PDB file of C-alpha atoms in Angstrom:
ATOM      1  CA  ASP A  88       5.269 -13.284  14.116  1.00 67.00           C
ATOM      2  CA  ALA A  89       3.336 -10.198  15.296  1.00 80.00           C
ATOM      3  CA  GLY A  90       3.552  -8.563  11.900  1.00 93.00           C
ATOM      4  CA  VAL A  91       4.613  -4.994  11.297  1.00 97.00           C
ATOM      5  CA  ILE A  92       4.127  -2.933  14.461  1.00 97.00           C
ATOM      6  CA  GLN A  93       3.476   0.801  14.311  1.00 98.00           C
ATOM      7  CA  SER A  94       3.117   3.312  17.094  1.00 97.00           C
ATOM      8  CA  PRO A  95       1.311   5.365  18.003  1.00 97.00           C
ATOM      9  CA  ARG A  96      -1.947   4.233  16.324  1.00 97.00           C
ATOM     10  CA  HIS A  97      -3.395   7.721  16.645  1.00 97.00           C
ATOM     11  CA  GLU A  98      -1.658  11.041  17.056  1.00 97.00           C
ATOM     12  CA  VAL A  99      -3.260  14.447  17.456  1.00 98.00           C
ATOM     13  CA  THR A 100      -0.969  17.443  17.568  1.00 97.00           C
ATOM     14  CA  GLU A 101      -0.962  21.143  17.026  1.00 97.00           C
ATOM     15  CA  MET A 102       0.546  22.850  14.025  1.00 97.00           C
ATOM     16  CA  GLY A 103       4.220  23.507  14.509  1.00 97.00           C
ATOM     17  CA  GLN A 104       4.855  20.586  16.805  1.00 97.00           C
ATOM     18  CA  GLU A 105       7.277  17.752  16.075  1.00 97.00           C
ATOM     19  CA  VAL A 106       5.737  14.363  15.339  1.00 98.00           C
ATOM     20  CA  THR A 107       7.583  11.041  15.404  1.00 98.00           C
ATOM     21  CA  LEU A 108       6.047   7.879  13.998  1.00 98.00           C
ATOM     22  CA  ARG A 109       7.606   4.519  14.768  1.00 98.00           C
ATOM     23  CA  CYS A 110       7.804   1.191  12.995  1.00 98.00           C
ATOM     24  CA  LYS A 111       9.096  -2.254  13.951  1.00 97.00           C
ATOM     25  CA  PRO A 112       9.480  -4.455  10.880  1.00 96.00           C
ATOM     26  CA  ILE A 113       8.849  -8.181  10.606  1.00 95.00           C
ATOM     27  CA  SER A 114      11.972 -10.017  11.776  1.00 93.00           C
ATOM     28  CA  GLY A 115      14.163 -10.945   8.833  1.00 91.00           C
ATOM     29  CA  HIS A 116      12.619  -8.443   6.425  1.00 93.00           C
ATOM     30  CA  ASP A 117      15.377  -6.281   5.058  1.00 91.00           C
ATOM     31  CA  TYR A 118      13.260  -3.770   3.131  1.00 94.00           C
ATOM     32  CA  LEU A 119      11.166  -1.147   4.863  1.00 96.00           C
ATOM     33  CA  PHE A 120       8.787   1.325   3.229  1.00 96.00           C
ATOM     34  CA  TRP A 121       6.927   4.374   4.512  1.00 97.00           C
ATOM     35  CA  TYR A 122       3.652   5.288   2.802  1.00 97.00           C
ATOM     36  CA  ARG A 123       1.117   8.062   3.302  1.00 97.00           C
ATOM     37  CA  GLN A 124      -2.599   7.635   2.553  1.00 97.00           C
ATOM     38  CA  THR A 125      -5.006  10.497   1.989  1.00 95.00           C
ATOM     39  CA  MET A 126      -8.362  10.741   0.289  1.00 91.00           C
ATOM     40  CA  MET A 127      -7.003  13.192  -2.236  1.00 91.00           C
ATOM     41  CA  ARG A 128      -3.742  11.506  -3.177  1.00 90.00           C
ATOM     42  CA  GLY A 129      -4.343   7.845  -2.278  1.00 92.00           C
ATOM     43  CA  LEU A 130      -1.399   5.713  -1.220  1.00 94.00           C
ATOM     44  CA  GLU A 131       1.987   7.353  -1.826  1.00 93.00           C
ATOM     45  CA  LEU A 132       5.429   5.892  -1.218  1.00 93.00           C
ATOM     46  CA  LEU A 133       7.509   8.355   0.767  1.00 96.00           C
ATOM     47  CA  ILE A 134      10.824   6.540   1.267  1.00 96.00           C
ATOM     48  CA  TYR A 135      12.245   3.044   1.440  1.00 95.00           C
ATOM     49  CA  PHE A 136      15.247   1.396   3.062  1.00 95.00           C
ATOM     50  CA  ASN A 137      17.210  -1.704   2.263  1.00 93.00           C
ATOM     51  CA  ASN A 138      19.416  -3.165   4.988  1.00 94.00           C
ATOM     52  CA  ASN A 139      18.857   0.045   7.013  1.00 95.00           C
ATOM     53  CA  VAL A 140      20.116   2.267   4.176  1.00 96.00           C
ATOM     54  CA  PRO A 141      17.750   4.793   2.535  1.00 96.00           C
ATOM     55  CA  ILE A 142      17.471   3.861  -1.128  1.00 93.00           C
ATOM     56  CA  ASP A 143      14.881   6.272  -2.547  1.00 92.00           C
ATOM     57  CA  ASP A 144      13.402   9.268  -0.785  1.00 94.00           C
ATOM     58  CA  SER A 145      11.982  10.975  -3.860  1.00 91.00           C
ATOM     59  CA  GLY A 146       8.472  10.714  -2.414  1.00 91.00           C
ATOM     60  CA  MET A 147       9.269  12.707   0.716  1.00 94.00           C
ATOM     61  CA  PRO A 148       7.178  15.837   0.275  1.00 87.00           C
ATOM     62  CA  GLU A 149       9.580  18.395   1.713  1.00 86.00           C
ATOM     63  CA  ASP A 150      12.429  18.966   4.117  1.00 91.00           C
ATOM     64  CA  ARG A 151      10.092  18.924   7.088  1.00 95.00           C
ATOM     65  CA  PHE A 152       9.949  15.156   6.639  1.00 97.00           C
ATOM     66  CA  SER A 153      12.831  12.886   7.621  1.00 97.00           C
ATOM     67  CA  ALA A 154      13.179   9.135   8.129  1.00 98.00           C
ATOM     68  CA  LYS A 155      15.780   7.003   9.814  1.00 97.00           C
ATOM     69  CA  MET A 156      16.475   3.344  10.300  1.00 97.00           C
ATOM     70  CA  PRO A 157      19.168   3.035  12.995  1.00 96.00           C
ATOM     71  CA  ASN A 158      18.971  -0.766  13.048  1.00 95.00           C
ATOM     72  CA  ALA A 159      17.113  -3.672  11.470  1.00 94.00           C
ATOM     73  CA  SER A 160      14.380  -3.586  14.121  1.00 94.00           C
ATOM     74  CA  PHE A 161      13.337   0.035  14.131  1.00 96.00           C
ATOM     75  CA  SER A 162      12.517   2.958  11.898  1.00 98.00           C
ATOM     76  CA  THR A 163      11.138   6.445  12.497  1.00 98.00           C
ATOM     77  CA  LEU A 164       9.392   9.013  10.358  1.00 98.00           C
ATOM     78  CA  LYS A 165       9.596  12.522  11.747  1.00 98.00           C
ATOM     79  CA  ILE A 166       7.754  15.659  10.709  1.00 97.00           C
ATOM     80  CA  GLN A 167       9.092  18.935  12.059  1.00 97.00           C
ATOM     81  CA  PRO A 168       7.307  21.272  12.091  1.00 96.00           C
ATOM     82  CA  SER A 169       3.967  19.659  11.406  1.00 97.00           C
ATOM     83  CA  GLU A 170       1.250  21.354   9.362  1.00 97.00           C
ATOM     84  CA  PRO A 171      -2.501  20.624   8.976  1.00 97.00           C
ATOM     85  CA  ARG A 172      -1.891  19.312   5.440  1.00 96.00           C
ATOM     86  CA  ASP A 173       0.237  16.544   6.910  1.00 97.00           C
ATOM     87  CA  SER A 174      -2.919  14.992   8.364  1.00 98.00           C
ATOM     88  CA  ALA A 175      -3.113  11.471   6.907  1.00 98.00           C
ATOM     89  CA  VAL A 176      -2.656   7.803   7.718  1.00 98.00           C
ATOM     90  CA  TYR A 177       0.979   6.778   7.604  1.00 98.00           C
ATOM     91  CA  PHE A 178       1.803   3.151   6.938  1.00 98.00           C
ATOM     92  CA  CYS A 179       4.994   1.226   7.335  1.00 98.00           C
ATOM     93  CA  ALA A 180       5.446  -1.880   5.156  1.00 96.00           C
ATOM     94  CA  THR A 181       8.228  -4.461   5.033  1.00 94.00           C
ATOM     95  CA  ARG A 182       9.289  -7.242   2.756  1.00 92.00           C
ATOM     96  CA  SER A 183      11.805 -10.002   2.416  1.00 83.00           C
ATOM     97  CA  ASN A 184      13.325 -11.198  -0.834  1.00 77.00           C
ATOM     98  CA  SER A 185       9.988 -12.719  -1.847  1.00 78.00           C
ATOM     99  CA  TYR A 186       8.761  -9.303  -3.016  1.00 80.00           C
ATOM    100  CA  GLU A 187       5.473  -9.291  -1.121  1.00 87.00           C
ATOM    101  CA  GLN A 188       5.054  -6.169   0.990  1.00 91.00           C
ATOM    102  CA  TYR A 189       3.319  -6.509   4.347  1.00 93.00           C
ATOM    103  CA  PHE A 190       1.708  -3.432   5.806  1.00 96.00           C
ATOM    104  CA  GLY A 191       1.377  -2.350   9.414  1.00 97.00           C
ATOM    105  CA  PRO A 192      -1.926  -1.094  10.894  1.00 96.00           C
ATOM    106  CA  GLY A 193      -0.978   2.564  10.287  1.00 97.00           C
ATOM    107  CA  THR A 194      -0.771   5.736  12.333  1.00 98.00           C
ATOM    108  CA  ARG A 195      -3.626   8.194  11.919  1.00 98.00           C
ATOM    109  CA  LEU A 196      -2.110  11.663  12.255  1.00 98.00           C
ATOM    110  CA  THR A 197      -4.281  14.728  12.830  1.00 98.00           C
ATOM    111  CA  VAL A 198      -2.582  18.139  12.871  1.00 98.00           C
ATOM    112  CA  THR A 199      -4.827  20.943  14.097  1.00 97.00           C
TER     113      THR A 199
ATOM    114  CA  GLY B 120       7.281   7.359 -13.765  1.00 82.00           C
ATOM    115  CA  GLU B 121       4.604   4.721 -13.477  1.00 89.00           C
ATOM    116  CA  ASN B 122       0.912   5.686 -13.454  1.00 93.00           C
ATOM    117  CA  VAL B 123      -1.796   3.226 -12.443  1.00 96.00           C
ATOM    118  CA  GLU B 124      -5.447   3.880 -13.071  1.00 97.00           C
ATOM    119  CA  GLN B 125      -8.173   1.790 -11.434  1.00 98.00           C
ATOM    120  CA  HIS B 126     -11.879   1.375 -12.256  1.00 97.00           C
ATOM    121  CA  PRO B 127     -14.522   1.512 -11.034  1.00 98.00           C
ATOM    122  CA  SER B 128     -14.060   3.632  -7.901  1.00 97.00           C
ATOM    123  CA  THR B 129     -17.115   2.030  -6.322  1.00 98.00           C
ATOM    124  CA  LEU B 130     -18.793  -1.287  -7.034  1.00 98.00           C
ATOM    125  CA  SER B 131     -21.940  -2.712  -5.485  1.00 98.00           C
ATOM    126  CA  VAL B 132     -22.914  -6.363  -6.058  1.00 98.00           C
ATOM    127  CA  GLN B 133     -25.355  -8.842  -4.610  1.00 98.00           C
ATOM    128  CA  GLU B 134     -23.995 -11.617  -2.487  1.00 97.00           C
ATOM    129  CA  GLY B 135     -23.072 -14.549  -4.705  1.00 97.00           C
ATOM    130  CA  ASP B 136     -22.458 -12.449  -7.788  1.00 97.00           C
ATOM    131  CA  SER B 137     -19.042 -11.855  -9.310  1.00 98.00           C
ATOM    132  CA  ALA B 138     -17.030  -8.646  -9.063  1.00 98.00           C
ATOM    133  CA  VAL B 139     -14.397  -7.414 -11.492  1.00 98.00           C
ATOM    134  CA  ILE B 140     -11.963  -4.560 -10.907  1.00 98.00           C
ATOM    135  CA  LYS B 141      -9.715  -3.314 -13.703  1.00 98.00           C
ATOM    136  CA  CYS B 142      -6.375  -1.470 -13.708  1.00 98.00           C
ATOM    137  CA  THR B 143      -4.170  -0.039 -16.418  1.00 98.00           C
ATOM    138  CA  TYR B 144      -0.541   0.924 -16.111  1.00 97.00           C
ATOM    139  CA  SER B 145       1.755   3.090 -18.148  1.00 96.00           C
ATOM    140  CA  ASP B 146       5.304   1.734 -17.726  1.00 93.00           C
ATOM    141  CA  SER B 147       5.915  -1.259 -19.950  1.00 93.00           C
ATOM    142  CA  ALA B 148       8.901  -2.153 -17.728  1.00 92.00           C
ATOM    143  CA  SER B 149       6.577  -2.982 -14.826  1.00 93.00           C
ATOM    144  CA  ASN B 150       6.386  -6.719 -14.213  1.00 92.00           C
ATOM    145  CA  TYR B 151       4.953  -7.220 -10.742  1.00 93.00           C
ATOM    146  CA  PHE B 152       1.243  -6.567 -10.013  1.00 95.00           C
ATOM    147  CA  PRO B 153      -0.122  -7.140  -6.508  1.00 95.00           C
ATOM    148  CA  TRP B 154      -3.664  -6.593  -5.246  1.00 97.00           C
ATOM    149  CA  TYR B 155      -4.411  -5.425  -1.754  1.00 97.00           C
ATOM    150  CA  LYS B 156      -7.594  -5.463   0.336  1.00 98.00           C
ATOM    151  CA  GLN B 157      -8.032  -2.753   2.939  1.00 97.00           C
ATOM    152  CA  GLU B 158     -10.696  -3.009   5.612  1.00 96.00           C
ATOM    153  CA  LEU B 159     -11.785  -0.025   7.654  1.00 93.00           C
ATOM    154  CA  GLY B 160      -9.114   1.063  10.121  1.00 91.00           C
ATOM    155  CA  LYS B 161      -6.580  -1.463   8.948  1.00 94.00           C
ATOM    156  CA  GLY B 162      -3.563  -1.547   6.705  1.00 96.00           C
ATOM    157  CA  PRO B 163      -3.673  -2.971   3.168  1.00 96.00           C
ATOM    158  CA  GLN B 164      -3.431  -6.752   3.073  1.00 95.00           C
ATOM    159  CA  LEU B 165      -1.924  -8.574   0.118  1.00 94.00           C
ATOM    160  CA  ILE B 166      -4.467 -10.970  -1.334  1.00 96.00           C
ATOM    161  CA  ILE B 167      -2.910 -12.036  -4.617  1.00 95.00           C
ATOM    162  CA  ASP B 168      -0.162 -11.006  -7.025  1.00 93.00           C
ATOM    163  CA  ILE B 169       0.924 -11.799 -10.562  1.00 92.00           C
ATOM    164  CA  ARG B 170       4.216 -11.484 -12.376  1.00 89.00           C
ATOM    165  CA  SER B 171       4.583 -10.725 -16.049  1.00 82.00           C
ATOM    166  CA  ASN B 172       5.613 -14.234 -17.045  1.00 80.00           C
ATOM    167  CA  VAL B 173       2.107 -15.437 -16.111  1.00 80.00           C
ATOM    168  CA  GLY B 174      -1.202 -14.511 -17.732  1.00 90.00           C
ATOM    169  CA  GLU B 175      -3.588 -15.672 -15.010  1.00 93.00           C
ATOM    170  CA  LYS B 176      -3.405 -16.773 -11.413  1.00 94.00           C
ATOM    171  CA  LYS B 177      -6.134 -18.194  -9.168  1.00 96.00           C
ATOM    172  CA  ASP B 178      -6.549 -18.605  -5.433  1.00 94.00           C
ATOM    173  CA  GLN B 179      -9.905 -20.061  -4.460  1.00 95.00           C
ATOM    174  CA  ARG B 180     -12.524 -17.405  -5.263  1.00 97.00           C
ATOM    175  CA  ILE B 181      -9.991 -14.823  -6.401  1.00 98.00           C
ATOM    176  CA  ALA B 182      -8.257 -14.634  -9.772  1.00 97.00           C
ATOM    177  CA  VAL B 183      -6.077 -12.070 -11.471  1.00 97.00           C
ATOM    178  CA  THR B 184      -5.483 -11.728 -15.219  1.00 96.00           C
ATOM    179  CA  LEU B 185      -2.716  -9.791 -16.930  1.00 96.00           C
ATOM    180  CA  ASN B 186      -2.499  -8.511 -20.506  1.00 94.00           C
ATOM    181  CA  LYS B 187       1.000  -7.085 -20.970  1.00 93.00           C
ATOM    182  CA  THR B 188       0.388  -6.017 -24.532  1.00 93.00           C
ATOM    183  CA  ALA B 189      -2.545  -3.835 -23.515  1.00 94.00           C
ATOM    184  CA  LYS B 190      -0.955  -2.981 -20.163  1.00 95.00           C
ATOM    185  CA  HIS B 191      -3.946  -3.896 -18.069  1.00 95.00           C
ATOM    186  CA  PHE B 192      -4.736  -6.354 -15.345  1.00 97.00           C
ATOM    187  CA  SER B 193      -7.904  -7.313 -13.531  1.00 98.00           C
ATOM    188  CA  LEU B 194      -9.121  -8.807 -10.255  1.00 98.00           C
ATOM    189  CA  HIS B 195     -12.005 -11.223 -10.375  1.00 98.00           C
ATOM    190  CA  ILE B 196     -13.881 -12.284  -7.221  1.00 98.00           C
ATOM    191  CA  THR B 197     -16.502 -15.017  -7.660  1.00 97.00           C
ATOM    192  CA  GLU B 198     -19.299 -15.979  -5.304  1.00 97.00           C
ATOM    193  CA  THR B 199     -18.920 -12.735  -3.385  1.00 98.00           C
ATOM    194  CA  GLN B 200     -19.684 -12.694   0.343  1.00 97.00           C
ATOM    195  CA  PRO B 201     -20.414  -9.782   2.701  1.00 96.00           C
ATOM    196  CA  GLU B 202     -16.923 -10.142   4.188  1.00 96.00           C
ATOM    197  CA  ASP B 203     -15.457  -9.290   0.786  1.00 98.00           C
ATOM    198  CA  SER B 204     -16.700  -5.743   1.329  1.00 98.00           C
ATOM    199  CA  ALA B 205     -13.610  -3.509   1.530  1.00 98.00           C
ATOM    200  CA  VAL B 206     -11.449  -1.171  -0.536  1.00 97.00           C
ATOM    201  CA  TYR B 207      -9.292  -2.970  -3.108  1.00 98.00           C
ATOM    202  CA  PHE B 208      -6.077  -1.524  -4.520  1.00 97.00           C
ATOM    203  CA  CYS B 209      -4.059  -2.606  -7.505  1.00 97.00           C
ATOM    204  CA  ALA B 210      -0.395  -1.735  -7.798  1.00 96.00           C
ATOM    205  CA  ALA B 211       2.472  -2.097 -10.218  1.00 95.00           C
ATOM    206  CA  SER B 212       6.239  -2.119 -10.008  1.00 91.00           C
ATOM    207  CA  MET B 213       9.406  -3.486 -11.492  1.00 83.00           C
ATOM    208  CA  ILE B 214      10.344  -6.274  -9.129  1.00 69.00           C
ATOM    209  CA  ALA B 215      13.860  -5.049  -8.695  1.00 63.00           C
ATOM    210  CA  GLY B 216      12.696  -1.481  -8.213  1.00 57.00           C
ATOM    211  CA  ASN B 217      10.578  -2.044  -5.173  1.00 80.00           C
ATOM    212  CA  MET B 218       8.562   1.057  -5.709  1.00 86.00           C
ATOM    213  CA  LEU B 219       4.902   0.113  -5.787  1.00 91.00           C
ATOM    214  CA  THR B 220       2.630   2.578  -7.556  1.00 93.00           C
ATOM    215  CA  PHE B 221      -0.960   2.181  -6.421  1.00 95.00           C
ATOM    216  CA  GLY B 222      -4.229   2.684  -8.183  1.00 96.00           C
ATOM    217  CA  GLY B 223      -6.835   4.947  -6.654  1.00 96.00           C
ATOM    218  CA  GLY B 224      -8.810   2.076  -5.046  1.00 97.00           C
ATOM    219  CA  THR B 225     -12.238   0.465  -5.524  1.00 98.00           C
ATOM    220  CA  ARG B 226     -14.775   0.388  -2.736  1.00 97.00           C
ATOM    221  CA  LEU B 227     -16.567  -2.954  -3.060  1.00 98.00           C
ATOM    222  CA  MET B 228     -19.914  -3.377  -1.304  1.00 98.00           C
ATOM    223  CA  VAL B 229     -21.476  -6.828  -1.202  1.00 97.00           C
ATOM    224  CA  LYS B 230     -25.151  -6.680  -0.283  1.00 96.00           C
ATOM    225  CA  PRO B 231     -26.563  -9.670   1.542  1.00 91.00           C
TER     226      PRO B 231
END
């Protein structure tokens, strides 16, 4: 298996623009998590899905952030409009019923 | 909610020495404690985990201990090698809850 796939790996955008981050989970994993990593706040859970349904989005910082999982093979995290403080590395992680979470390589987002 | 504290934030050891990283957690309901290794530019990689019905677990040069009464757990790496240099994160969750809360990370440097 190729592992968790994220795209793009790097994204540079201007403040106010819409940003869409993408994740393809490991086949057969029915939980998907979106995390954000910054120097100041460390690794934070933003939202997670089970069987494509959002279960807990209490970590989503504000209404500018939204996440979807239209099918078992794809999820998106969207920021609209983006702000410089959204600059971070965003990770997608997935797991099966064995509880271990497997992380993707991340998307480094820079908002200027 | 859960709070996980991790110490030290940086650790420098000579190759061949042992390294110990400690974490404390606040929620007595937590019962799943994974450890992740993150190399530069990559996503966190699960290296070992322990569940609350076990006090210690070993995997070659890596071991984790758990003290539920004191609410702390530790990662032990023996015979350190330069390739062990990375940032290590502890985390805690209730297994059923899925929501991993991460410690702040420890940057381990192994000097040849």
